[in-house]
CSV table of C-alpha atoms in Angstrom, one decimal:
chain,number,residue,atom,x,y,z
Z,1,MET,CA,-69.4,70.9,-2.6
Z,2,LEU,CA,-69.9,73.7,-0.2
Z,3,LYS,CA,-73.1,72.5,1.7
Z,4,LYS,CA,-75.5,69.6,1.2
Z,5,ASP,CA,-79.2,69.5,2.1
Z,6,ILE,CA,-79.5,73.4,2.2
Z,7,GLY,CA,-83.3,73.5,2.6
Z,8,ARG,CA,-85.7,76.0,1.3
Z,9,ASP,CA,-84.5,79.1,3.2
Z,10,VAL,CA,-80.9,78.8,2.1
Z,11,LEU,CA,-81.9,78.0,-1.5
Z,12,ALA,CA,-84.0,81.3,-1.7
Z,13,LEU,CA,-81.1,83.2,-0.2
Z,14,VAL,CA,-78.7,81.8,-2.8
Z,15,GLU,CA,-81.0,82.4,-5.6
Z,16,ALA,CA,-81.8,86.0,-4.4
Z,17,HIS,CA,-78.1,86.8,-4.4
Z,18,LYS,CA,-76.9,84.7,-7.3
Z,19,PHE,CA,-75.5,87.8,-9.1
Z,20,ASP,CA,-73.4,88.4,-6.0
Z,21,LEU,CA,-72.2,84.9,-5.9
Z,22,PRO,CA,-70.5,84.1,-9.3
Z,23,GLY,CA,-69.6,80.5,-9.8
Z,24,VAL,CA,-71.9,79.3,-7.0
Z,25,LEU,CA,-74.5,77.0,-8.4
Z,26,VAL,CA,-77.3,75.1,-6.8
Z,27,LYS,CA,-77.3,71.5,-8.0
Z,28,VAL,CA,-80.3,69.2,-7.6
Z,29,ASP,CA,-79.7,65.5,-7.4
Z,30,PRO,CA,-82.1,62.6,-7.1
Z,31,ARG,CA,-82.0,60.7,-4.0
Z,32,ARG,CA,-82.8,57.1,-3.1
Z,33,HIS,CA,-85.8,56.9,-0.7
Z,34,TYR,CA,-86.9,53.6,0.8
Z,35,ILE,CA,-90.7,53.7,1.0
Z,36,TYR,CA,-91.0,50.8,3.4
Z,37,LYS,CA,-88.7,51.9,6.2
Z,38,GLN,CA,-86.8,48.9,7.6
Z,39,SER,CA,-88.7,46.4,5.6
Z,40,ALA,CA,-86.3,44.0,4.0
Z,41,ALA,CA,-83.5,46.3,4.8
Z,42,HIS,CA,-80.9,43.6,5.3
Z,43,LEU,CA,-81.7,42.2,1.8
Z,44,ILE,CA,-82.1,45.3,-0.1
Z,45,GLY,CA,-79.3,47.1,1.7
Z,46,TYR,CA,-78.6,50.8,1.4
Z,47,LEU,CA,-76.7,53.6,-0.3
Z,48,GLY,CA,-73.9,55.7,1.2
Z,49,GLU,CA,-71.4,58.2,0.0
Z,50,ILE,CA,-68.4,56.7,-1.6
Z,51,ASN,CA,-65.2,57.0,0.6
Z,52,ARG,CA,-61.6,57.6,-0.3
Z,53,GLU,CA,-60.6,54.0,-0.4
Z,54,GLU,CA,-63.5,53.1,-2.6
Z,55,LEU,CA,-62.6,55.9,-5.1
Z,56,LYS,CA,-59.2,54.2,-5.5
Z,57,LEU,CA,-60.8,51.0,-6.8
Z,58,SER,CA,-61.2,50.5,-10.6
Z,59,TYR,CA,-64.8,49.0,-9.9
Z,60,TYR,CA,-65.8,52.6,-9.1
Z,61,LYS,CA,-63.7,54.5,-11.7
Z,62,ASP,CA,-66.8,56.4,-13.0
Z,63,ILE,CA,-68.0,57.5,-9.6
Z,64,ARG,CA,-67.1,60.9,-8.3
Z,65,PRO,CA,-66.5,62.2,-4.8
Z,66,GLY,CA,-69.7,62.9,-3.0
Z,67,GLU,CA,-71.8,60.5,-5.1
Z,68,LEU,CA,-73.7,57.5,-3.5
Z,69,ILE,CA,-73.0,53.9,-4.1
Z,70,GLY,CA,-74.5,50.6,-2.8
Z,71,LYS,CA,-72.9,49.8,0.6
Z,72,PHE,CA,-74.8,46.6,1.6
Z,73,GLY,CA,-77.2,43.9,0.3
Z,74,ILE,CA,-78.6,44.0,-3.1
Z,75,GLU,CA,-77.7,47.6,-3.5
Z,76,LYS,CA,-74.1,46.6,-3.3
Z,77,LYS,CA,-74.1,43.3,-5.1
Z,78,TYR,CA,-75.9,44.7,-8.1
Z,79,GLU,CA,-74.4,48.2,-8.2
Z,80,VAL,CA,-73.2,47.6,-11.8
Z,81,HIS,CA,-76.7,47.0,-13.0
Z,82,LEU,CA,-78.4,49.8,-11.0
Z,83,ILE,CA,-76.0,52.7,-11.4
Z,84,GLY,CA,-76.8,53.6,-15.0
Z,85,LYS,CA,-74.6,56.2,-16.9
Z,86,ARG,CA,-74.3,60.0,-16.1
Z,87,GLY,CA,-75.4,62.5,-18.5
Z,88,GLY,CA,-74.3,66.2,-19.0
Z,89,CYS,CA,-74.2,69.3,-20.9
Z,90,GLN,CA,-71.7,71.6,-22.5
Z,91,VAL,CA,-72.3,75.3,-21.8
Z,92,GLU,CA,-70.9,78.7,-22.6
Z,93,VAL,CA,-70.6,80.9,-19.6
Z,94,ASN,CA,-69.6,84.6,-19.1
Z,95,SER,CA,-67.0,86.0,-16.8
Z,96,MET,CA,-69.4,85.8,-13.9
Z,97,GLY,CA,-69.9,82.1,-14.4
Z,98,GLN,CA,-73.5,82.6,-15.6
Z,99,VAL,CA,-74.7,80.3,-18.3
Z,100,VAL,CA,-75.1,82.2,-21.7
Z,101,ARG,CA,-76.1,79.3,-23.9
Z,102,LEU,CA,-76.3,75.6,-24.1
Z,103,LEU,CA,-73.9,74.0,-26.6
Z,104,LYS,CA,-74.4,70.2,-26.4
Z,105,THR,CA,-76.4,67.8,-24.1
Z,106,VAL,CA,-75.8,64.1,-23.4
Z,107,ASP,CA,-78.8,62.3,-22.0
Z,108,ALA,CA,-78.3,60.2,-18.8
Z,109,ILE,CA,-79.1,56.6,-19.1
Z,110,PRO,CA,-81.1,55.2,-16.2
Z,111,GLY,CA,-79.9,52.0,-14.4
Z,112,HIS,CA,-81.7,48.7,-14.8
Z,113,ASN,CA,-84.6,47.6,-12.6
Z,114,LEU,CA,-84.2,44.6,-10.4
Z,115,LEU,CA,-87.2,42.4,-9.6
Z,116,LEU,CA,-86.7,40.4,-6.5
Z,117,THR,CA,-88.2,37.0,-5.7
Z,118,ILE,CA,-89.7,38.5,-2.4
Z,119,ASP,CA,-93.4,38.0,-1.8
Z,120,HIS,CA,-94.2,41.5,-0.2
Z,121,LYS,CA,-97.2,40.2,1.8
Z,122,LEU,CA,-95.2,37.3,3.3
Z,123,GLN,CA,-92.1,39.6,4.0
Z,124,LYS,CA,-94.4,42.1,5.9
Z,125,LYS,CA,-95.9,39.2,7.9
Z,126,ALA,CA,-92.5,37.8,8.8
Z,127,GLU,CA,-91.4,41.2,10.0
Z,128,GLU,CA,-94.5,41.5,12.0
Z,129,LEU,CA,-94.1,38.1,13.7
Z,130,LEU,CA,-90.4,38.9,14.5
Z,131,ALA,CA,-91.3,42.3,16.1
Z,132,ASN,CA,-89.9,42.7,19.6
Z,133,VAL,CA,-87.7,39.7,19.3
Z,134,SER,CA,-84.2,39.1,18.0
Z,135,GLY,CA,-83.9,36.5,15.4
Z,136,ALA,CA,-84.3,35.6,11.7
Z,137,VAL,CA,-86.8,34.1,9.2
Z,138,VAL,CA,-86.2,32.8,5.7
Z,139,ALA,CA,-88.8,31.3,3.4
Z,140,MET,CA,-88.0,29.7,0.1
Z,141,GLU,CA,-89.7,27.9,-2.7
Z,142,PRO,CA,-88.1,24.4,-2.6
Z,143,ALA,CA,-88.3,23.6,-6.2
Z,144,THR,CA,-86.7,26.8,-7.6
Z,145,GLY,CA,-84.7,28.2,-4.8
Z,146,GLN,CA,-86.6,31.6,-4.9
Z,147,ILE,CA,-86.4,33.4,-1.6
Z,148,LEU,CA,-90.0,34.4,-0.7
Z,149,ALA,CA,-89.1,36.3,2.6
Z,150,MET,CA,-85.9,37.2,4.4
Z,151,ALA,CA,-86.3,39.0,7.6
Z,152,SER,CA,-83.7,39.8,10.3
Z,153,SER,CA,-84.7,41.3,13.6
Z,154,PRO,CA,-84.2,44.0,14.8
Z,155,SER,CA,-83.9,46.0,11.5
Z,156,PHE,CA,-82.8,49.5,10.7
Z,157,ASP,CA,-84.0,52.4,8.5
Z,158,GLN,CA,-82.0,52.5,5.3
Z,159,ASN,CA,-82.9,56.1,4.7
Z,160,ALA,CA,-80.7,57.1,7.8
Z,161,PHE,CA,-77.6,56.2,5.7
Z,162,VAL,CA,-78.7,58.0,2.6
Z,163,ASN,CA,-79.6,61.1,4.6
Z,164,GLY,CA,-76.5,60.9,6.8
Z,165,MET,CA,-76.2,60.2,10.4
Z,166,SER,CA,-73.9,61.6,13.2
Z,167,TYR,CA,-71.1,59.6,14.8
Z,168,LYS,CA,-73.2,59.2,17.9
Z,169,GLU,CA,-76.1,57.8,15.9
Z,170,TRP,CA,-73.9,55.3,14.3
Z,171,ASP,CA,-72.2,54.3,17.6
Z,172,ILE,CA,-75.6,53.7,19.0
Z,173,LEU,CA,-76.6,51.5,16.1
Z,174,LYS,CA,-73.4,49.5,15.9
Z,175,SER,CA,-73.1,48.8,19.6
Z,176,ASN,CA,-76.7,47.6,19.9
Z,177,PRO,CA,-76.4,44.1,21.6
Z,178,PHE,CA,-79.2,42.7,19.3
Z,179,ARG,CA,-77.0,43.4,16.2
Z,180,PRO,CA,-79.5,45.3,13.9
Z,181,MET,CA,-76.8,45.8,11.2
Z,182,GLU,CA,-76.3,42.1,10.9
Z,183,ASN,CA,-78.3,40.0,8.3
Z,184,LYS,CA,-79.0,37.0,10.6
Z,185,VAL,CA,-80.3,35.0,7.8
Z,186,ILE,CA,-77.0,34.7,6.1
Z,187,GLN,CA,-74.4,36.0,8.6
Z,188,ALA,CA,-75.4,34.8,12.0
Z,189,GLU,CA,-74.3,31.3,13.1
Z,190,TYR,CA,-76.0,29.2,15.7
Z,191,PRO,CA,-75.9,25.6,17.0
Z,192,PRO,CA,-78.4,23.8,14.7
Z,193,ALA,CA,-80.0,21.9,17.7
Z,194,SER,CA,-82.5,19.1,17.0
Z,195,PRO,CA,-83.0,19.7,13.3
Z,196,TYR,CA,-79.5,18.3,12.9
Z,197,LYS,CA,-80.7,15.0,14.0
Z,198,ILE,CA,-82.1,14.7,10.5
Z,199,ILE,CA,-78.5,14.5,9.2
Z,200,THR,CA,-77.5,12.0,12.0
Z,201,ALA,CA,-80.4,9.8,11.1
Z,202,ILE,CA,-79.6,10.0,7.4
Z,203,ALA,CA,-75.9,8.9,8.2
Z,204,ALA,CA,-77.1,6.1,10.5
Z,205,LEU,CA,-79.5,4.7,7.9
Z,206,GLU,CA,-77.2,5.0,5.1
Z,207,GLU,CA,-74.2,3.4,6.9
Z,208,GLY,CA,-76.4,0.5,8.0
Z,209,ILE,CA,-76.1,1.2,11.7
Z,210,ILE,CA,-79.9,1.2,12.0
Z,211,ASP,CA,-83.0,0.7,10.0
Z,212,GLN,CA,-86.6,1.5,10.4
Z,213,THR,CA,-87.2,-1.6,12.6
Z,214,ASN,CA,-84.3,-1.1,15.0
Z,215,SER,CA,-85.4,0.3,18.5
Z,216,LEU,CA,-83.9,1.0,21.9
Z,217,PHE,CA,-85.2,2.0,25.3
Z,218,CYS,CA,-84.8,5.7,26.4
Z,219,PRO,CA,-84.9,6.0,30.3
Z,220,GLY,CA,-84.2,9.6,30.2
Z,221,HIS,CA,-80.5,9.4,30.1
Z,222,TYR,CA,-77.6,7.6,28.2
Z,223,ARG,CA,-74.7,6.3,30.1
Z,224,PHE,CA,-71.4,7.0,28.4
Z,225,GLY,CA,-68.1,6.6,30.3
Z,226,ASN,CA,-68.6,7.9,33.9
Z,227,ARG,CA,-71.3,10.3,32.8
Z,228,ASN,CA,-75.1,10.4,32.3
Z,229,TYR,CA,-76.1,12.3,29.1
Z,230,ARG,CA,-79.6,13.6,29.7
Z,231,CYS,CA,-82.5,13.4,27.4
Z,232,TRP,CA,-84.6,16.6,27.1
Z,233,LYS,CA,-87.4,14.5,28.6
Z,234,ARG,CA,-86.2,13.6,32.0
Z,235,THR,CA,-88.8,10.7,32.4
Z,236,GLY,CA,-87.6,9.2,29.1
Z,237,HIS,CA,-89.4,8.2,25.8
Z,238,GLY,CA,-89.5,4.6,26.4
Z,239,LYS,CA,-89.0,2.3,23.4
Z,240,VAL,CA,-88.2,4.3,20.2
Z,241,ASN,CA,-87.1,3.7,16.7
Z,242,VAL,CA,-85.8,6.3,14.2
Z,243,VAL,CA,-89.3,7.5,13.2
Z,244,SER,CA,-90.4,8.0,16.8
Z,245,ALA,CA,-87.0,9.5,17.8
Z,246,LEU,CA,-87.4,12.2,15.2
Z,247,GLU,CA,-91.1,12.5,15.9
Z,248,GLU,CA,-90.5,13.0,19.7
Z,249,SER,CA,-86.9,14.4,19.4
Z,250,CYS,CA,-85.4,11.8,21.5
Z,251,ASP,CA,-81.8,12.7,22.5
Z,252,VAL,CA,-80.8,9.2,23.9
Z,253,PHE,CA,-81.5,7.5,20.5
Z,254,PHE,CA,-79.3,10.0,18.7
Z,255,TYR,CA,-76.7,9.7,21.5
Z,256,TYR,CA,-76.4,6.0,20.7
Z,257,VAL,CA,-76.3,6.2,16.8
Z,258,SER,CA,-73.7,9.1,17.1
Z,259,GLN,CA,-71.5,7.0,19.2
Z,260,ARG,CA,-71.7,4.3,16.6
Z,261,LEU,CA,-71.1,6.6,13.7
Z,262,GLY,CA,-68.2,8.6,15.1
Z,263,ILE,CA,-67.5,12.3,14.5
Z,264,ASP,CA,-65.9,12.0,11.0
Z,265,ARG,CA,-68.7,10.0,9.4
Z,266,ILE,CA,-71.2,12.4,10.8
Z,267,SER,CA,-69.2,15.4,9.5
Z,268,ARG,CA,-68.9,13.9,6.0
Z,269,TYR,CA,-72.7,13.6,5.8
Z,270,ALA,CA,-73.2,17.0,7.2
Z,271,ARG,CA,-71.0,18.4,4.6
Z,272,ALA,CA,-72.6,16.4,1.8
Z,273,CYS,CA,-76.1,18.0,3.2
Z,274,GLY,CA,-74.7,21.5,2.4
Z,275,LEU,CA,-73.5,22.5,5.9
Z,276,GLY,CA,-70.0,24.0,6.5
Z,277,THR,CA,-70.1,25.8,3.1
Z,278,ALA,CA,-71.8,28.9,1.6
Z,279,THR,CA,-75.0,28.2,-0.2
Z,280,GLY,CA,-74.1,30.3,-3.1
Z,281,ILE,CA,-76.8,33.1,-2.7
Z,282,ALA,CA,-75.9,36.3,-4.6
Z,283,LEU,CA,-75.3,38.4,-1.4
Z,284,ALA,CA,-72.0,39.4,0.2
Z,285,HIS,CA,-70.7,38.3,3.6
Z,286,GLU,CA,-72.5,34.9,3.7
Z,287,ALA,CA,-71.1,32.8,6.6
Z,288,LYS,CA,-70.1,29.2,6.0
Z,289,GLY,CA,-71.0,27.9,9.5
Z,290,LEU,CA,-68.9,25.1,11.0
Z,291,VAL,CA,-68.7,21.3,10.7
Z,292,PRO,CA,-66.3,19.9,13.3
Z,293,THR,CA,-64.1,17.0,12.8
Z,294,ALA,CA,-61.3,15.4,14.9
Z,295,GLU,CA,-58.7,16.9,12.7
Z,296,TRP,CA,-60.2,20.4,12.9
Z,297,LYS,CA,-60.3,20.4,16.7
Z,298,LYS,CA,-56.6,19.1,16.8
Z,299,ARG,CA,-55.7,22.0,14.5
Z,300,ARG,CA,-57.9,24.7,16.1
Z,301,HIS,CA,-57.5,23.9,19.9
Z,302,GLY,CA,-54.3,21.7,19.9
Z,303,ILE,CA,-56.1,18.7,21.7
Z,304,ARG,CA,-57.6,15.6,20.5
Z,305,TRP,CA,-61.3,14.9,20.0
Z,306,GLN,CA,-63.2,13.4,22.9
Z,307,LYS,CA,-65.7,10.6,22.1
Z,308,GLY,CA,-68.3,12.3,24.4
Z,309,GLU,CA,-68.2,15.4,22.2
Z,310,THR,CA,-69.6,13.2,19.4
Z,311,LEU,CA,-72.8,12.8,21.4
Z,312,SER,CA,-73.3,16.5,21.6
Z,313,VAL,CA,-72.7,16.9,17.9
Z,314,GLY,CA,-75.0,14.2,17.0
Z,315,ILE,CA,-78.0,16.1,18.5
Z,316,GLY,CA,-76.9,19.5,17.0
Z,317,GLN,CA,-75.0,21.0,19.9
Z,318,GLY,CA,-71.3,21.2,20.6
Z,319,TYR,CA,-69.1,22.9,17.9
Z,320,ASN,CA,-71.8,22.7,15.3
Z,321,LEU,CA,-72.6,26.2,13.7
Z,322,VAL,CA,-75.2,26.8,10.8
Z,323,THR,CA,-77.0,29.9,9.3
Z,324,PRO,CA,-80.8,30.0,9.0
Z,325,LEU,CA,-80.2,30.1,5.2
Z,326,GLN,CA,-78.4,26.9,5.1
Z,327,MET,CA,-81.1,25.2,7.2
Z,328,VAL,CA,-83.9,26.4,4.7
Z,329,VAL,CA,-81.8,25.1,1.8
Z,330,PHE,CA,-81.4,21.7,3.6
Z,331,ILE,CA,-85.0,21.3,4.6
Z,332,SER,CA,-86.0,22.3,1.0
Z,333,ALA,CA,-83.8,19.4,-0.2
Z,334,ILE,CA,-85.7,17.0,2.1
Z,335,ALA,CA,-88.9,18.4,0.5
Z,336,ASN,CA,-87.4,18.0,-3.0
Z,337,LYS,CA,-86.8,14.3,-2.4
Z,338,GLY,CA,-83.0,15.0,-2.2
Z,339,LYS,CA,-82.3,17.7,-4.8
Z,340,ARG,CA,-80.3,20.7,-3.4
Z,341,VAL,CA,-80.9,24.1,-5.0
Z,342,VAL,CA,-79.0,27.4,-4.9
Z,343,PRO,CA,-81.1,30.1,-3.4
Z,344,LEU,CA,-82.2,33.1,-5.6
Z,345,VAL,CA,-83.1,36.6,-4.6
Z,346,VAL,CA,-83.4,38.3,-8.0
Z,347,SER,CA,-85.9,37.1,-10.3
Z,348,HIS,CA,-84.9,39.1,-13.4
Z,349,ILE,CA,-83.2,42.3,-14.4
Z,350,GLU,CA,-84.7,44.6,-17.0
Z,351,THR,CA,-84.0,48.0,-18.6
Z,352,ALA,CA,-86.0,51.1,-17.7
Z,353,GLN,CA,-88.1,50.4,-20.8
Z,354,GLY,CA,-89.1,46.9,-19.6
Z,355,ASN,CA,-86.9,44.8,-21.8
Z,356,ILE,CA,-85.4,41.7,-19.9
Z,357,VAL,CA,-81.6,41.8,-19.7
Z,358,ARG,CA,-81.2,38.7,-17.5
Z,359,LYS,CA,-83.6,36.1,-16.1
Z,360,SER,CA,-82.4,34.0,-13.2
Z,361,ALA,CA,-82.4,30.2,-13.7
Z,362,VAL,CA,-82.9,27.5,-11.3
Z,363,LYS,CA,-79.4,26.1,-10.3
Z,364,MET,CA,-79.0,22.7,-8.7
Z,365,ASN,CA,-76.2,22.0,-6.2
Z,366,GLY,CA,-76.0,18.3,-6.0
Z,367,SER,CA,-78.1,15.9,-4.0
Z,368,LEU,CA,-78.5,14.8,-0.4
Z,369,PRO,CA,-76.3,11.7,0.5
Z,370,ALA,CA,-79.5,9.6,1.0
Z,371,SER,CA,-81.3,6.9,-0.9
Z,372,PRO,CA,-85.0,7.1,-1.7
Z,373,GLY,CA,-85.8,4.8,0.9
Z,374,THR,CA,-83.9,6.8,3.5
Z,375,LEU,CA,-85.6,9.9,2.4
Z,376,ALA,CA,-89.0,8.3,2.6
Z,377,ILE,CA,-88.3,7.5,6.3
Z,378,ILE,CA,-87.1,10.9,7.0
Z,379,ARG,CA,-90.2,12.6,5.4
Z,380,LYS,CA,-92.6,10.3,7.3
Z,381,SER,CA,-90.8,11.2,10.6
Z,382,LEU,CA,-91.0,14.9,9.9
Z,383,TRP,CA,-94.7,14.6,9.1
Z,384,LYS,CA,-95.3,12.9,12.4
Z,385,VAL,CA,-93.5,15.8,14.2
Z,386,VAL,CA,-96.3,18.2,13.3
Z,387,ASN,CA,-99.3,15.7,12.7
Z,388,SER,CA,-99.1,13.0,15.3
Z,389,ARG,CA,-100.3,13.4,18.9
Z,390,ARG,CA,-96.8,12.9,20.2
Z,391,GLY,CA,-95.0,15.2,17.8
Z,392,THR,CA,-93.0,18.0,19.3
Z,393,ALA,CA,-94.7,20.6,16.9
Z,394,ARG,CA,-98.2,19.2,17.1
Z,395,ASN,CA,-99.5,22.6,18.4
Z,396,VAL,CA,-98.8,24.3,15.0
Z,397,ARG,CA,-100.9,22.2,12.7
Z,398,ILE,CA,-102.5,24.0,9.8
Z,399,LYS,CA,-106.1,23.1,9.0
Z,400,GLY,CA,-106.4,21.8,5.5
Z,401,ILE,CA,-102.6,21.7,5.0
Z,402,GLU,CA,-100.2,19.0,5.8
Z,403,PHE,CA,-97.3,20.9,7.4
Z,404,THR,CA,-94.1,19.1,8.0
Z,405,GLY,CA,-90.9,20.0,10.0
Z,406,LYS,CA,-88.6,19.8,13.0
Z,407,THR,CA,-88.4,21.8,16.1
Z,408,GLY,CA,-85.1,22.6,18.0
Z,409,THR,CA,-83.7,24.1,21.2
Z,410,ALA,CA,-80.1,25.3,20.8
Z,411,GLN,CA,-78.4,25.7,24.2
Z,412,VAL,CA,-76.0,28.7,24.7
Z,413,PHE,CA,-75.5,27.8,28.4
Z,414,SER,CA,-75.3,24.4,30.3
Z,415,HIS,CA,-78.6,24.3,32.2
Z,416,LYS,CA,-78.6,22.6,35.7
Z,417,GLY,CA,-81.4,22.0,38.1
Z,418,THR,CA,-85.1,21.7,37.5
Z,419,ASN,CA,-87.3,23.6,35.1
Z,420,SER,CA,-88.6,25.8,37.8
Z,421,ASP,CA,-85.0,26.6,38.9
Z,422,ARG,CA,-84.1,27.6,35.4
Z,423,LYS,CA,-87.1,30.0,34.9
Z,424,LYS,CA,-86.0,31.8,38.1
Z,425,THR,CA,-82.3,32.0,37.6
Z,426,ILE,CA,-81.4,31.9,33.9
Z,427,GLU,CA,-80.8,35.5,32.5
Z,428,TYR,CA,-82.2,36.3,28.9
Z,429,HIS,CA,-78.8,36.2,27.2
Z,430,LEU,CA,-78.2,32.7,28.6
Z,431,LYS,CA,-81.6,31.3,27.5
Z,432,SER,CA,-81.7,28.8,24.6
Z,433,HIS,CA,-82.5,29.7,21.0
Z,434,ALA,CA,-85.7,28.3,19.4
Z,435,TRP,CA,-85.5,26.7,15.9
Z,436,PHE,CA,-88.0,25.4,13.5
Z,437,VAL,CA,-87.5,24.1,9.9
Z,438,GLY,CA,-90.3,22.8,7.9
Z,439,TYR,CA,-92.2,22.8,4.6
Z,440,ALA,CA,-95.7,22.5,3.2
Z,441,PRO,CA,-97.8,21.0,1.7
Z,442,PHE,CA,-96.3,17.6,2.4
Z,443,HIS,CA,-96.9,15.9,-1.1
Z,444,ASN,CA,-96.3,19.0,-3.3
Z,445,PRO,CA,-94.1,21.4,-1.3
Z,446,LYS,CA,-94.6,25.1,-2.2
Z,447,ILE,CA,-92.8,26.7,0.7
Z,448,ALA,CA,-90.0,25.9,3.1
Z,449,VAL,CA,-89.3,28.0,6.3
Z,450,ALA,CA,-86.4,28.2,8.6
Z,451,VAL,CA,-87.1,30.3,11.9
Z,452,ILE,CA,-84.8,31.0,14.8
Z,453,VAL,CA,-85.7,33.2,17.7
Z,454,GLU,CA,-82.8,34.1,19.9
Z,455,HIS,CA,-83.1,33.2,23.5
Z,456,GLY,CA,-86.8,32.0,22.8
Z,457,GLY,CA,-86.6,28.3,23.4
Z,458,ASP,CA,-86.5,27.6,27.1
Z,459,ASP,CA,-90.2,27.5,28.2
Z,460,THR,CA,-91.9,27.2,24.8
Z,461,ASN,CA,-90.7,27.0,21.3
Z,462,MET,CA,-91.3,30.5,19.9
Z,463,ALA,CA,-90.1,29.6,16.4
Z,464,SER,CA,-92.6,27.0,15.3
Z,465,PRO,CA,-95.7,29.2,15.4
Z,466,ILE,CA,-94.1,31.8,13.2
Z,467,ALA,CA,-93.2,29.2,10.6
Z,468,SER,CA,-96.7,27.8,10.7
Z,469,LYS,CA,-98.3,31.2,10.3
Z,470,LEU,CA,-96.1,32.2,7.4
Z,471,ALA,CA,-96.9,28.8,5.5
Z,472,GLU,CA,-100.5,29.2,6.1
Z,473,LEU,CA,-100.6,32.8,4.9
Z,474,TYR,CA,-98.6,31.9,1.7
Z,475,LEU,CA,-100.6,28.9,0.8
Z,476,LYS,CA,-104.0,30.3,1.5
Z,477,SER,CA,-103.5,33.6,-0.2
Z,478,ASP,CA,-105.4,34.2,-3.3
Z,479,SER,CA,-102.4,35.7,-5.0
Z,480,HIS,CA,-98.7,36.2,-4.2
Z,481,PHE,CA,-97.0,39.6,-5.0
């Protein structure tokens, strides 16, 4: 290879002097062009020129230097299906390297087509709603696990990798503090915040620590040892049971049940709900998150677990870490009355002629550690989060559709002082993240959504309106494509 991307002027010059340049040939290669720049970039991925290390791998034994391969996302995971087989021709040339006659040709075989599960209209809307913020959205069909939308913001232009970029351009991209090259849906790990209270409630109900009738009084704080653990509502929620505690997201109630449960029982239920492990989606680099235990802390930090730390874990703070994908799979299991599914991004694979080679099947991944009675209580509580006058997400109701879910605010910094003080002094990178997980319709769920807006949860929850608009668009659309 002497020069790539020569342009029309150089092409004309070479062709005009081809008799003076024996052995110099102009080769035309097809190039991947991503029509919707930045759209679904983290899911689809991009192509890049194969490097020296990759050329040594048997997986790429048929690839030649200078050729493009999948580097990320679907492009990389399904490389073997997409690449096809090279064709060629045998020719006779003269002493000047000019072709005299064609002896034999071998037709190239095109790669397979991949049909994704993504709803294009929903994907575009998700990206539009995430514009100008850093965060992630993932929507899934609860019964099948088909991913309907996967958006990570900010995004990047895949064509820049195909066309090639300078070292300076790459340094700017990789040093961006908002991490545009990270698929936040599967790679970013966050404290789950209040949606984790669903797991704490399941554990407490299943272990017999509480039932639907048990209640306690929330004065706005919970005394443990020599410290007051604050509820998000400083004036308190008054008398609450498990239903109203989830509905109004009462921290004090979950401090109490967390203390009674202990860290290891909470962790056992969290793992059984799918946290702390990969979901099994067919994409590389999926993060596992973190479900802390007493043994983990001793091994990791060399000190024993403190009982006060259990209170933080029970409300989704502390050492807990989850991905948005884990949370949409979890809330889908609530919608499915306990059945956990493996998320899918490829509907089916077909030849260039349209013959189906492989069709993705629904895969189950066990069940939630909850009885039908417990799940009924949880589902009722989450319905009230959106549809009751005291619910924390009452502002995102959808007319004509029973939307269900849970809000959350994940702290990245310990706030002190009044709300007005926080608004004045907290810098952007120290503000809390905004969460929402939910599904709709309530009785026959067709879509589940998990949304996180980084540093978007201190004043108002920026995640819940995004989830509501996506659910409404999907369920009120005449067709999905």
